[in-house]
Amino acid sequence: MHFDAVDGPSAEIIDGKSIAAIIKSQVAIEIMRMKDAVGKQPCLVIVLVGERDDSHSFVHTKIKACDEVGISSSIVELHADCTEVEVLHVVSNLNKDPSVHGVIVQLPLPEHLDKEKIMDVSNPEKDVDGFHPSNMGCLAIKGREPLFVPCAAKSCIDVLLRSGIEVSGKNVVVIGRSKIVGLPVSLLLQASSHCEFCAFIHQNPQEITLEADIVITDVGVPNMVRGNWLKPGAVVIDTGTNAVKDPNREHGFHLTGDVCFEEAVKVASIITPVPGGLGPVTISTLLSNTLDSAKRAYKFV
Amino acid sequence: MHFDAVDGPSAEIIDGKSIAAIIKSQVAIEIMRMKDAVGKQPCLVIVLVGERDDSHSFVHTKIKACDEVGISSSIVELHADCTEVEVLHVVSNLNKDPSVHGVIVQLPLPEHLDKEKIMDVSNPEKDVDGFHPSNMGCLAIKGREPLFVPCAAKSCIDVLLRSGIEVSGKNVVVIGRSKIVGLPVSLLLQASSHCEFCAFIHQNPQEITLEADIVITDVGVPNMVRGNWLKPGAVVIDTGTNAVKDPNREHGFHLTGDVCFEEAVKVASIITPVPGGLGPVTISTLLSNTLDSAKRAYKFV
């Protein structure tokens, strides 16, 4: 924790971009090593249905990141009014293609498509998002190992470890239980017995967060976690990326986390900002998952 | 809670056999209705590898229960030294047989067999034990529905509901996280948002259990949970079935739970005994899962 002469104590702010850069360089080195050894590179394909601006933006961020590290990538674009059979056919072909190691179906899908049916058809061996039920099941069951862990959840643990934060024996509280972060990060913490206590909270979360050494948020509510919810010195990992209307910004909104940063930074010892915290790390973890898949496919250690 | 003139207060003891009898009669009525309507009955097949006395005893209890309600059943017995390929072949044939609705591979398996590989090959649509990763994953993921929920976990919830215990808004603590009870029962409670707070505990469980309105144990340690771990008036669901050496008994042991019953019965308001508590309900739930599978197969509502 730092001390500012005017504003009092201030938490160390985790630089997600730096951590992401380190992960990317490690992935890039491994990919060069793989190319030299087996003459192959990892390949990620993203299935994008419809013309949502935000989805296009997310997909292009992923593609750009792939380019940076040497992962070949492509987008299969389908019209917003395509049939479910068409999507299933695309996914099924990608499942069978041995040159493809990671397949992502970009969410959300148009409402006429059965998201669950499409996810279930995906090959768990190419499920670099880690959302397939069988991968989530293996993550949940003690003694099993999933082929992939959801990127944002893996990033939370990674950020803690790379920031030198000891998890073992600590009170960790996870607020929210989406399949993207809350559920898998809780399962990771529980499975490894790294945390003394880890809970999903539905009501009165502040009663519990005040006891926590580490708070991980996954709620999608801007600034929900206030400074007075936190124990002084707590570690705060904020996975929220909430768009808040802001006429002063070019696109008419700014991104904010689940945590009221201005308050929390004065109470916490370490905190991830939004943007620039967990987001960049999560993209790098997707690259790392895709590399892992290619390594498995080519039995390259 | 009752009051005994000599010993003080005493909890209501849940009669698992009575609850099991009610479930069985409901299953039997449904099976008769299905037979009349579509001329079919549910069928459960148990794959039993080796000659362990305890496994044989468990399997015969299940077969006897099937007979009682009108589920046809059979045992495929394999030698303890059979190959993995043989087991996979048996499971694979049962997966394909449309007259079979439930398949159980009795655990534990001999050590030379890869339990996980065999479980993963099982058809999730016939996974009446609910242990397949894809069923566990669907149980974990918010908004998904597994085809089957593990019998003991489903029985915990059923016992609470049938005993008129409101779960919503209560502090529920689950000790232990096996795939048989602790993990799925926690997921059930979390998924339905029925509980305010639900935790797996690794260290100092008594600090947490003392706050709990409902304690569910899944630890496999005889008498671990003492009376002074419980809040007065707590509800206690004991899923432990631990064999404790006892020269005074015919078989040289008696069964005991994870909870020190003699102490807990004086503190709790409601408690399940061992034996005669959750055990019989779990067997009935297996019958109910097998019926559900057959109903799904024949599209019988």
Coordinates of C-alpha atoms in Angstrom, one line a residue:
Chain A
M1 CA 0.0 0.0 0.0
H2 CA 1.2 3.5 -0.9
F3 CA 0.6 6.7 1.1
D4 CA -0.3 9.9 -0.6
A5 CA 0.3 13.1 1.4
V6 CA -3.1 14.6 0.4
D7 CA -5.5 11.6 0.0
G8 CA -4.1 9.2 2.5
P9 CA -3.3 5.5 1.8
S10 CA -3.7 4.2 -1.7
A11 CA -3.6 0.6 -3.0
E12 CA -1.1 -0.8 -5.4
I13 CA -2.8 -0.8 -8.8
I14 CA -2.2 -4.0 -10.8
D15 CA -1.1 -3.2 -14.4
G16 CA -3.0 -5.8 -16.5
K17 CA -1.4 -4.7 -19.7
S18 CA 2.1 -5.5 -18.3
I19 CA 1.0 -8.9 -17.2
A20 CA -0.7 -9.5 -20.5
A21 CA 2.5 -8.5 -22.3
I22 CA 4.5 -11.0 -20.3
I23 CA 2.0 -13.8 -21.0
K24 CA 2.0 -12.9 -24.7
S25 CA 5.8 -13.0 -25.0
Q26 CA 5.8 -16.4 -23.3
V27 CA 3.2 -17.7 -25.7
A28 CA 5.1 -16.2 -28.7
I29 CA 8.3 -17.9 -27.6
E30 CA 6.5 -21.3 -27.3
I31 CA 4.9 -20.9 -30.7
M32 CA 8.3 -20.2 -32.3
R33 CA 9.7 -23.3 -30.5
M34 CA 6.7 -25.4 -31.8
K35 CA 7.1 -24.1 -35.4
D36 CA 10.8 -25.0 -35.3
A37 CA 10.2 -28.5 -33.8
V38 CA 7.0 -29.7 -35.7
G39 CA 6.5 -27.1 -38.4
K40 CA 3.0 -26.1 -37.1
Q41 CA 1.4 -23.2 -35.5
P42 CA -1.8 -22.9 -33.4
C43 CA -5.0 -21.9 -35.1
L44 CA -8.1 -20.2 -33.6
V45 CA -11.4 -19.8 -35.5
I46 CA -14.1 -17.5 -34.3
V47 CA -17.7 -18.1 -35.4
L48 CA -19.5 -14.7 -35.5
V49 CA -23.2 -14.6 -36.2
G50 CA -24.8 -11.3 -37.0
E51 CA -23.6 -7.7 -37.1
R52 CA -23.5 -6.5 -33.5
D53 CA -20.9 -3.7 -33.1
D54 CA -19.7 -4.9 -29.7
S55 CA -19.2 -8.5 -30.9
H56 CA -17.3 -7.3 -34.0
S57 CA -15.1 -5.2 -31.7
F58 CA -14.4 -8.1 -29.3
V59 CA -13.6 -10.5 -32.1
H60 CA -11.2 -8.1 -33.8
T61 CA -9.4 -7.6 -30.5
K62 CA -8.9 -11.4 -30.3
I63 CA -7.8 -11.7 -33.9
K64 CA -5.3 -8.8 -33.4
A65 CA -3.9 -10.5 -30.3
C66 CA -3.5 -13.8 -32.2
D67 CA -1.5 -12.0 -34.9
E68 CA 0.8 -10.5 -32.3
V69 CA 1.9 -14.0 -31.0
G70 CA 1.9 -16.1 -34.2
I71 CA -1.4 -17.8 -33.8
S72 CA -3.2 -18.1 -37.2
S73 CA -6.8 -17.1 -36.9
S74 CA -9.9 -16.6 -39.0
I75 CA -13.5 -15.5 -38.6
V76 CA -16.4 -17.4 -40.0
E77 CA -19.2 -14.8 -40.4
L78 CA -22.8 -15.8 -40.7
H79 CA -25.8 -13.6 -41.3
A80 CA -28.0 -12.7 -38.3
D81 CA -30.9 -14.7 -39.8
C82 CA -28.9 -17.9 -40.5
T83 CA -30.5 -21.2 -39.4
E84 CA -29.4 -23.2 -36.4
V85 CA -28.5 -26.1 -38.8
E86 CA -26.1 -23.8 -40.6
V87 CA -24.3 -22.9 -37.4
L88 CA -24.2 -26.5 -36.2
H89 CA -22.8 -27.5 -39.7
V90 CA -20.0 -24.8 -39.4
V91 CA -19.1 -25.9 -35.8
S92 CA -19.2 -29.6 -36.8
N93 CA -16.8 -29.0 -39.7
L94 CA -14.4 -27.0 -37.4
N95 CA -14.6 -29.9 -34.9
K96 CA -13.3 -32.3 -37.5
D97 CA -10.6 -30.0 -39.0
P98 CA -7.2 -31.2 -37.6
S99 CA -5.6 -27.8 -38.4
V100 CA -8.0 -25.9 -36.1
H101 CA -7.1 -26.1 -32.4
G102 CA -9.5 -23.5 -30.9
V103 CA -13.1 -22.8 -31.8
I104 CA -15.1 -19.9 -30.2
V105 CA -18.7 -19.2 -30.9
Q106 CA -18.9 -15.5 -30.1
L107 CA -21.8 -14.7 -27.7
P108 CA -24.4 -13.4 -27.6
L109 CA -26.1 -15.3 -30.4
P110 CA -29.3 -14.1 -32.1
E111 CA -32.4 -15.2 -30.1
H112 CA -33.7 -17.7 -32.7
L113 CA -30.6 -19.9 -32.2
D114 CA -30.3 -22.4 -29.3
K115 CA -27.1 -21.3 -27.6
E116 CA -26.9 -24.4 -25.4
K117 CA -27.4 -26.8 -28.3
I118 CA -24.6 -25.1 -30.3
M119 CA -22.3 -25.1 -27.2
D120 CA -22.9 -28.7 -26.5
V121 CA -22.0 -29.7 -30.1
S122 CA -18.6 -28.0 -29.8
N123 CA -15.7 -30.3 -29.4
P124 CA -14.5 -30.1 -25.7
E125 CA -10.9 -30.6 -27.1
K126 CA -11.1 -27.3 -29.0
D127 CA -13.2 -25.5 -26.3
V128 CA -10.6 -22.8 -25.6
D129 CA -13.3 -20.7 -23.8
G130 CA -13.7 -23.6 -21.4
F131 CA -17.5 -23.2 -21.4
H132 CA -18.4 -26.8 -22.5
P133 CA -20.3 -28.6 -19.7
S134 CA -17.9 -31.5 -19.7
N135 CA -14.9 -29.1 -19.2
M136 CA -16.8 -27.3 -16.4
G137 CA -17.8 -30.6 -14.9
C138 CA -14.2 -31.8 -14.8
L139 CA -13.2 -28.5 -13.2
A140 CA -15.9 -29.0 -10.5
I141 CA -15.1 -32.7 -9.7
K142 CA -12.3 -33.2 -7.3
G143 CA -9.5 -35.1 -8.9
R144 CA -10.5 -34.4 -12.5
E145 CA -8.7 -32.0 -14.8
P146 CA -10.6 -30.0 -17.5
L147 CA -9.0 -29.6 -20.9
F148 CA -9.5 -25.8 -20.6
V149 CA -10.4 -23.4 -17.8
P150 CA -12.4 -20.3 -18.7
C151 CA -10.0 -17.5 -19.6
A152 CA -11.2 -14.8 -17.2
A153 CA -11.2 -17.2 -14.2
K154 CA -7.8 -18.5 -15.0
S155 CA -6.6 -14.9 -15.3
C156 CA -7.9 -14.0 -11.8
I157 CA -5.7 -16.8 -10.3
D158 CA -2.8 -15.8 -12.6
V159 CA -3.0 -12.2 -11.6
L160 CA -2.9 -13.2 -7.9
L161 CA 0.0 -15.5 -8.4
R162 CA 2.0 -13.0 -10.6
S163 CA 1.4 -10.3 -8.0
G164 CA 2.9 -12.5 -5.3
I165 CA -0.4 -12.8 -3.4
E166 CA -0.6 -16.0 -1.3
V167 CA -4.1 -17.6 -1.6
S168 CA -3.6 -20.6 0.7
G169 CA -5.2 -20.1 4.0
K170 CA -6.9 -16.8 3.0
N171 CA -10.5 -15.9 3.2
V172 CA -11.5 -15.5 -0.5
V173 CA -14.9 -14.2 -1.4
V174 CA -16.3 -14.5 -4.9
I175 CA -19.4 -12.4 -5.6
G176 CA -21.4 -13.7 -8.5
R177 CA -21.4 -17.1 -10.2
S178 CA -21.5 -16.7 -14.0
K179 CA -19.8 -19.5 -16.0
I180 CA -17.4 -16.9 -17.3
V181 CA -15.7 -16.0 -14.0
G182 CA -17.6 -16.5 -10.7
L183 CA -18.3 -20.2 -11.0
P184 CA -15.0 -21.4 -12.4
V185 CA -12.8 -19.2 -10.2
S186 CA -14.7 -20.5 -7.1
L187 CA -14.2 -24.1 -8.4
L188 CA -10.5 -23.4 -9.0
L189 CA -10.1 -22.1 -5.5
Q190 CA -12.1 -24.9 -3.9
A191 CA -10.6 -27.7 -5.9
S192 CA -7.0 -26.7 -5.0
S193 CA -8.0 -26.2 -1.4
H194 CA -6.1 -23.0 -1.7
C195 CA -8.7 -21.0 0.1
E196 CA -10.0 -21.6 3.6
F197 CA -13.4 -20.3 2.6
C198 CA -15.0 -19.3 -0.6
A199 CA -18.6 -18.4 -1.2
F200 CA -21.1 -17.3 -3.7
I201 CA -23.2 -14.6 -2.2
H202 CA -26.8 -13.7 -3.0
Q203 CA -27.9 -11.3 -0.2
N204 CA -26.1 -8.9 2.0
P205 CA -22.7 -9.5 0.4
Q206 CA -21.1 -6.7 2.5
E207 CA -21.5 -8.8 5.6
I208 CA -19.2 -11.4 4.0
T209 CA -16.9 -9.1 2.0
L210 CA -15.8 -7.3 5.2
E211 CA -14.3 -10.6 6.4
A212 CA -12.5 -11.3 3.1
D213 CA -8.7 -11.1 2.5
I214 CA -9.4 -11.3 -1.2
V215 CA -12.6 -10.2 -3.0
I216 CA -13.3 -11.2 -6.6
T217 CA -16.3 -9.6 -8.2
D218 CA -18.4 -11.0 -11.1
V219 CA -21.7 -9.1 -10.9
G220 CA -22.1 -6.7 -13.9
V221 CA -23.3 -3.9 -11.7
P222 CA -21.3 -0.7 -12.0
N223 CA -19.6 0.4 -8.7
M224 CA -21.6 -2.0 -6.6
V225 CA -18.8 -2.9 -4.2
R226 CA -18.2 0.2 -2.1
G227 CA -15.1 1.1 -0.1
N228 CA -16.9 0.3 3.2
W229 CA -17.6 -3.2 2.0
L230 CA -13.9 -4.0 2.2
K231 CA -11.5 -5.0 5.0
P232 CA -8.6 -2.6 5.1
G233 CA -5.7 -4.1 3.2
A234 CA -7.9 -6.5 1.2
V235 CA -6.9 -7.6 -2.3
V236 CA -9.6 -6.7 -4.9
I237 CA -9.9 -8.4 -8.3
D238 CA -12.6 -6.7 -10.4
T239 CA -13.8 -8.7 -13.4
G240 CA -16.7 -6.4 -14.2
T241 CA -16.7 -4.5 -17.5
N242 CA -19.8 -2.4 -17.4
A243 CA -20.6 0.3 -20.1
V244 CA -21.8 3.4 -18.4
K245 CA -23.4 6.2 -20.5
D246 CA -21.0 9.2 -20.7
P247 CA -21.7 12.0 -23.1
N248 CA -18.2 13.3 -22.7
R249 CA -16.7 10.3 -24.3
E250 CA -16.3 9.7 -28.0
H251 CA -18.4 6.6 -28.1
G252 CA -20.9 7.9 -25.6
F253 CA -19.9 5.6 -22.7
H254 CA -17.0 4.7 -20.5
L255 CA -16.2 1.3 -19.0
T256 CA -16.4 0.8 -15.2
G257 CA -15.9 -2.2 -13.0
D258 CA -18.2 -3.8 -10.3
V259 CA -16.1 -2.0 -7.6
C260 CA -16.2 1.7 -6.9
F261 CA -12.6 2.2 -7.6
E262 CA -12.2 5.7 -6.1
E263 CA -13.4 4.4 -2.7
A264 CA -11.8 1.0 -2.9
V265 CA -8.3 2.2 -3.8
K266 CA -8.2 4.0 -0.4
V267 CA -9.0 0.8 1.6
A268 CA -7.5 -2.1 -0.4
S269 CA -3.8 -3.0 -0.5
I270 CA -3.9 -4.2 -4.1
I271 CA -6.6 -3.6 -6.7
T272 CA -7.2 -4.3 -10.5
P273 CA -8.5 -1.2 -12.4
V274 CA -11.2 -1.3 -15.1
P275 CA -10.2 -0.9 -17.9
G276 CA -6.6 -2.0 -18.0
G277 CA -6.8 -4.7 -15.3
L278 CA -8.2 -8.2 -15.9
G279 CA -9.4 -7.5 -19.4
P280 CA -6.0 -7.6 -21.2
V281 CA -4.9 -10.6 -19.1
T282 CA -8.0 -12.5 -20.2
I283 CA -7.2 -12.0 -23.9
S284 CA -3.7 -13.3 -23.3
T285 CA -5.1 -16.3 -21.5
L286 CA -7.2 -17.2 -24.6
L287 CA -3.9 -17.2 -26.6
S288 CA -2.4 -19.4 -24.0
N289 CA -5.3 -21.8 -24.1
T290 CA -5.1 -22.0 -27.9
L291 CA -1.4 -22.8 -27.6
D292 CA -2.1 -25.5 -25.1
S293 CA -4.7 -27.1 -27.4
A294 CA -2.2 -27.1 -30.3
K295 CA 0.5 -28.6 -28.1
R296 CA -1.9 -31.4 -27.1
A297 CA -2.9 -32.0 -30.8
Y298 CA 0.7 -32.3 -31.9
K299 CA 1.9 -34.0 -28.7
F300 CA 4.4 -31.2 -28.4
V301 CA 5.7 -30.8 -24.8
Chain B
M1 CA -37.8 -30.0 19.0
H2 CA -39.1 -32.4 21.7
F3 CA -38.4 -32.2 25.4
D4 CA -37.4 -35.2 27.4
A5 CA -37.9 -35.0 31.2
V6 CA -34.6 -36.7 31.9
D7 CA -32.3 -35.7 29.1
G8 CA -33.5 -32.3 28.1
P9 CA -34.4 -31.2 24.6
S10 CA -34.2 -33.7 21.7
A11 CA -34.3 -33.1 18.0
E12 CA -37.0 -34.5 15.7
I13 CA -35.3 -37.6 14.0
I14 CA -36.1 -37.8 10.3
D15 CA -37.3 -41.3 9.3
G16 CA -35.5 -41.9 6.0
K17 CA -37.3 -45.3 5.6
S18 CA -40.7 -43.6 5.6
I19 CA -39.6 -41.0 3.1
A20 CA -38.1 -43.7 0.9
A21 CA -41.3 -45.7 1.1
I22 CA -43.3 -42.7 -0.1
I23 CA -40.9 -42.0 -3.0
K24 CA -41.0 -45.7 -4.0
S25 CA -44.8 -45.8 -4.0
Q26 CA -44.8 -42.7 -6.2
V27 CA -42.3 -44.3 -8.6
A28 CA -44.3 -47.6 -8.6
I29 CA -47.5 -45.8 -9.5
E30 CA -45.8 -43.9 -12.4
I31 CA -44.3 -47.1 -13.7
M32 CA -47.8 -48.8 -13.8
R33 CA -49.1 -45.7 -15.6
M34 CA -46.3 -45.9 -18.1
K35 CA -46.8 -49.7 -18.6
D36 CA -50.5 -49.1 -19.3
A37 CA -49.8 -46.2 -21.7
V38 CA -46.8 -47.3 -23.7
G39 CA -46.3 -51.0 -22.7
K40 CA -42.8 -50.4 -21.4
Q41 CA -41.0 -50.4 -18.1
P42 CA -37.7 -48.8 -17.0
C43 CA -34.6 -50.9 -17.0
L44 CA -31.4 -50.4 -14.9
V45 CA -28.2 -52.3 -15.6
I46 CA -25.3 -52.4 -13.1
V47 CA -21.8 -53.2 -14.2
L48 CA -20.0 -55.0 -11.4
V49 CA -16.3 -55.7 -11.7
G50 CA -14.6 -58.0 -9.2
E51 CA -15.8 -59.8 -6.1
R52 CA -15.8 -57.1 -3.3
D53 CA -18.3 -58.1 -0.6
D54 CA -19.4 -54.5 0.0
S55 CA -20.0 -53.8 -3.7
H56 CA -22.0 -57.0 -4.1
S57 CA -24.1 -56.0 -1.1
F58 CA -24.7 -52.5 -2.4
V59 CA -25.6 -53.8 -5.9
H60 CA -28.1 -56.3 -4.5
T61 CA -29.8 -53.6 -2.4
K62 CA -30.3 -51.6 -5.6
I63 CA -31.6 -54.7 -7.5
K64 CA -34.0 -55.5 -4.7
A65 CA -35.3 -51.9 -4.7
C66 CA -35.8 -52.1 -8.5
D67 CA -37.9 -55.2 -8.0
E68 CA -40.1 -53.5 -5.4
V69 CA -41.2 -50.8 -7.8
G70 CA -41.3 -52.6 -11.2
I71 CA -38.0 -51.5 -12.7
S72 CA -36.4 -54.4 -14.6
S73 CA -32.8 -54.8 -13.7
S74 CA -29.7 -56.9 -14.3
I75 CA -26.1 -57.1 -13.3
V76 CA -23.2 -57.6 -15.8
E77 CA -20.5 -59.2 -13.8
L78 CA -16.9 -59.1 -14.9
H79 CA -13.9 -60.7 -13.3
A80 CA -11.6 -58.5 -11.2
D81 CA -8.8 -59.1 -13.8
C82 CA -10.8 -58.1 -16.8
T83 CA -9.3 -55.6 -19.3
E84 CA -10.3 -52.0 -19.7
V85 CA -11.3 -52.8 -23.3
E86 CA -13.8 -55.4 -22.0
V87 CA -15.4 -52.9 -19.6
L88 CA -15.5 -50.2 -22.3
H89 CA -17.1 -52.7 -24.7
V90 CA -19.8 -53.6 -22.1
V91 CA -20.6 -49.9 -21.4
S92 CA -20.6 -49.0 -25.0
N93 CA -23.1 -51.8 -25.8
L94 CA -25.4 -50.7 -23.0
N95 CA -25.2 -47.1 -24.2
K96 CA -26.6 -48.3 -27.6
D97 CA -29.3 -50.6 -26.2
P98 CA -32.6 -48.7 -26.4
S99 CA -34.2 -51.0 -23.8
V100 CA -31.7 -49.9 -21.1
H101 CA -32.4 -46.5 -19.5
G102 CA -29.9 -46.4 -16.6
V103 CA -26.4 -47.7 -16.5
I104 CA -24.3 -47.8 -13.3
V105 CA -20.7 -48.8 -13.1
Q106 CA -20.3 -49.8 -9.5
L107 CA -17.4 -48.2 -7.8
P108 CA -14.7 -48.7 -6.7
L109 CA -13.2 -50.4 -9.7
P110 CA -10.0 -52.5 -9.5
E111 CA -6.9 -50.3 -9.7
H112 CA -5.7 -51.4 -13.1
L113 CA -8.9 -49.9 -14.7
D114 CA -9.0 -46.2 -15.6
K115 CA -12.2 -45.1 -13.8
E116 CA -12.3 -41.7 -15.4
K117 CA -12.0 -43.1 -18.9
I118 CA -14.9 -45.6 -18.2
M119 CA -17.1 -42.9 -16.7
D120 CA -16.5 -40.5 -19.6
V121 CA -17.5 -43.2 -22.1
S122 CA -20.9 -43.6 -20.3
N123 CA -23.8 -42.1 -22.1
P124 CA -24.9 -39.0 -20.2
E125 CA -28.5 -39.8 -21.1
K126 CA -28.3 -43.0 -19.1
D127 CA -26.1 -41.6 -16.3
V128 CA -28.6 -42.2 -13.5
D129 CA -25.8 -41.7 -10.9
G130 CA -25.3 -38.2 -12.3
F131 CA -21.5 -38.4 -12.1
H132 CA -20.7 -37.8 -15.8
P133 CA -18.8 -34.5 -16.2
S134 CA -21.3 -33.1 -18.7
N135 CA -24.1 -33.6 -16.2
M136 CA -22.1 -32.2 -13.4
G137 CA -21.1 -29.2 -15.6
C138 CA -24.8 -28.5 -16.5
L139 CA -25.6 -28.7 -12.8
A140 CA -22.9 -26.1 -12.1
I141 CA -23.7 -23.7 -14.9
K142 CA -26.4 -21.2 -14.1
G143 CA -29.4 -21.7 -16.4
R144 CA -28.5 -25.2 -17.5
E145 CA -30.3 -28.3 -16.4
P146 CA -28.5 -31.6 -16.0
L147 CA -30.2 -34.8 -17.2
F148 CA -29.5 -36.3 -13.8
V149 CA -28.5 -35.0 -10.3
P150 CA -26.5 -37.4 -8.1
C151 CA -28.9 -39.4 -6.0
A152 CA -27.5 -38.5 -2.5
A153 CA -27.4 -34.8 -3.2
K154 CA -31.0 -34.8 -4.7
S155 CA -32.0 -36.8 -1.6
C156 CA -30.6 -34.1 0.8
I157 CA -32.8 -31.4 -0.9
D158 CA -35.8 -33.8 -1.0
V159 CA -35.5 -34.6 2.7
L160 CA -35.4 -30.9 3.6
L161 CA -38.4 -30.2 1.4
R162 CA -40.4 -33.2 2.6
S163 CA -39.7 -32.3 6.2
G164 CA -41.1 -28.8 5.6
I165 CA -37.7 -27.0 6.0
E166 CA -37.5 -23.7 4.2
V167 CA -34.1 -23.3 2.6
S168 CA -34.5 -19.9 1.1
G169 CA -32.7 -17.2 3.0
K170 CA -31.1 -19.7 5.4
N171 CA -27.4 -20.1 6.1
V172 CA -26.6 -23.6 4.7
V173 CA -23.2 -25.0 5.3
V174 CA -22.0 -28.0 3.4
I175 CA -18.9 -29.7 4.8
G176 CA -17.0 -31.7 2.1
R177 CA -17.1 -31.6 -1.7
S178 CA -17.2 -35.1 -3.1
K179 CA -18.9 -35.5 -6.4
I180 CA -21.4 -37.8 -4.7
V181 CA -22.9 -35.3 -2.2
G182 CA -21.0 -32.2 -1.2
L183 CA -20.3 -30.7 -4.6
P184 CA -23.7 -31.4 -6.2
V185 CA -25.7 -30.4 -3.2
S186 CA -23.8 -27.1 -3.0
L187 CA -24.3 -26.5 -6.6
L188 CA -28.1 -27.2 -6.2
L189 CA -28.3 -24.8 -3.4
Q190 CA -26.3 -22.1 -5.2
A191 CA -28.0 -22.6 -8.5
S192 CA -31.5 -22.1 -7.2
S193 CA -30.4 -19.1 -5.1
H194 CA -32.3 -20.9 -2.3
C195 CA -29.5 -20.3 0.2
E196 CA -28.1 -17.1 1.3
F197 CA -24.7 -18.6 1.9
C198 CA -23.2 -22.0 1.2
A199 CA -19.6 -23.0 1.6
F200 CA -17.1 -25.7 1.3
I201 CA -14.9 -25.7 4.3
H202 CA -11.4 -26.9 4.6
Q203 CA -10.1 -25.6 7.9
N204 CA -11.8 -24.8 11.2
P205 CA -15.3 -25.9 10.1
Q206 CA -16.7 -25.3 13.5
E207 CA -16.2 -21.6 13.2
I208 CA -18.6 -21.7 10.2
T209 CA -21.0 -24.5 11.3
L210 CA -21.9 -22.5 14.4
E211 CA -23.4 -19.9 12.2
A212 CA -25.4 -22.4 10.1
D213 CA -29.2 -22.9 10.1
I214 CA -28.7 -26.1 8.1
V215 CA -25.5 -28.3 8.2
I216 CA -25.0 -31.0 5.5
T217 CA -22.0 -33.3 6.1
D218 CA -20.1 -35.2 3.5
V219 CA -16.7 -36.0 5.1
G220 CA -16.4 -39.7 5.8
V221 CA -15.0 -39.2 9.3
P222 CA -17.1 -40.9 12.0
N223 CA -18.6 -38.5 14.6
M224 CA -16.5 -35.5 13.4
V225 CA -19.2 -32.9 13.9
R226 CA -19.7 -32.5 17.6
G227 CA -22.7 -31.1 19.4
N228 CA -20.8 -27.9 20.2
W229 CA -20.2 -27.3 16.5
L230 CA -23.9 -26.7 16.1
K231 CA -26.2 -23.6 16.6
P232 CA -29.1 -24.6 18.9
G233 CA -32.0 -25.5 16.7
A234 CA -29.9 -26.2 13.5
V235 CA -31.1 -28.8 11.0
V236 CA -28.5 -31.5 10.5
I237 CA -28.3 -33.7 7.3
D238 CA -25.7 -36.4 7.8
T239 CA -24.7 -38.2 4.6
G240 CA -21.8 -40.1 6.1
T241 CA -21.9 -43.9 6.2
N242 CA -18.8 -44.9 8.0
A243 CA -18.1 -48.5 9.1
V244 CA -16.7 -48.5 12.6
K245 CA -15.2 -51.7 14.1
D246 CA -17.5 -53.3 16.7
P247 CA -16.9 -56.8 18.0
N248 CA -20.4 -56.9 19.5
R249 CA -22.0 -56.8 16.0
E250 CA -22.6 -59.8 13.8
H251 CA -20.4 -58.5 10.9
G252 CA -17.8 -56.9 13.3
F253 CA -18.7 -53.3 12.6
H254 CA -21.5 -50.8 12.9
L255 CA -22.4 -47.8 10.7
T256 CA -22.0 -44.3 12.0
G257 CA -22.4 -40.9 10.4
D258 CA -20.1 -37.9 10.2
V259 CA -22.1 -36.3 13.1
C260 CA -21.8 -37.4 16.7
F261 CA -25.5 -38.2 16.9
E262 CA -25.8 -38.5 20.7
E263 CA -24.5 -34.9 21.2
A264 CA -26.1 -33.4 18.1
V265 CA -29.6 -34.7 18.8
K266 CA -29.6 -32.6 22.0
V267 CA -28.7 -29.3 20.1
A268 CA -30.3 -29.7 16.7
S269 CA -34.0 -29.2 16.0
I270 CA -34.1 -31.8 13.2
I271 CA -31.5 -34.5 12.4
T272 CA -31.1 -37.5 10.1
P273 CA -29.8 -40.6 11.8
V274 CA -27.2 -43.1 10.4
P275 CA -28.3 -45.7 9.4
G276 CA -32.0 -45.1 8.5
G277 CA -31.6 -41.5 7.4
L278 CA -30.4 -40.4 4.0
G279 CA -29.3 -43.9 2.9
P280 CA -32.8 -45.4 2.1
V281 CA -33.8 -42.1 0.5
T282 CA -30.8 -42.2 -1.8
I283 CA -31.7 -45.7 -3.1
S284 CA -35.3 -44.5 -3.8
T285 CA -33.9 -41.5 -5.7
L286 CA -31.9 -43.9 -7.9
L287 CA -35.2 -45.5 -8.8
S288 CA -36.7 -42.1 -9.5
N289 CA -33.8 -41.1 -11.8
T290 CA -34.2 -44.4 -13.7
L291 CA -37.9 -43.7 -14.1
D292 CA -37.1 -40.2 -15.4
S293 CA -34.7 -41.6 -17.9
A294 CA -37.3 -44.1 -19.3
K295 CA -39.9 -41.4 -19.4
R296 CA -37.5 -39.2 -21.5
A297 CA -36.7 -42.2 -23.8
Y298 CA -40.4 -42.9 -24.5
K299 CA -41.4 -39.3 -24.4
F300 CA -43.9 -40.2 -21.7
V301 CA -45.0 -37.3 -19.6

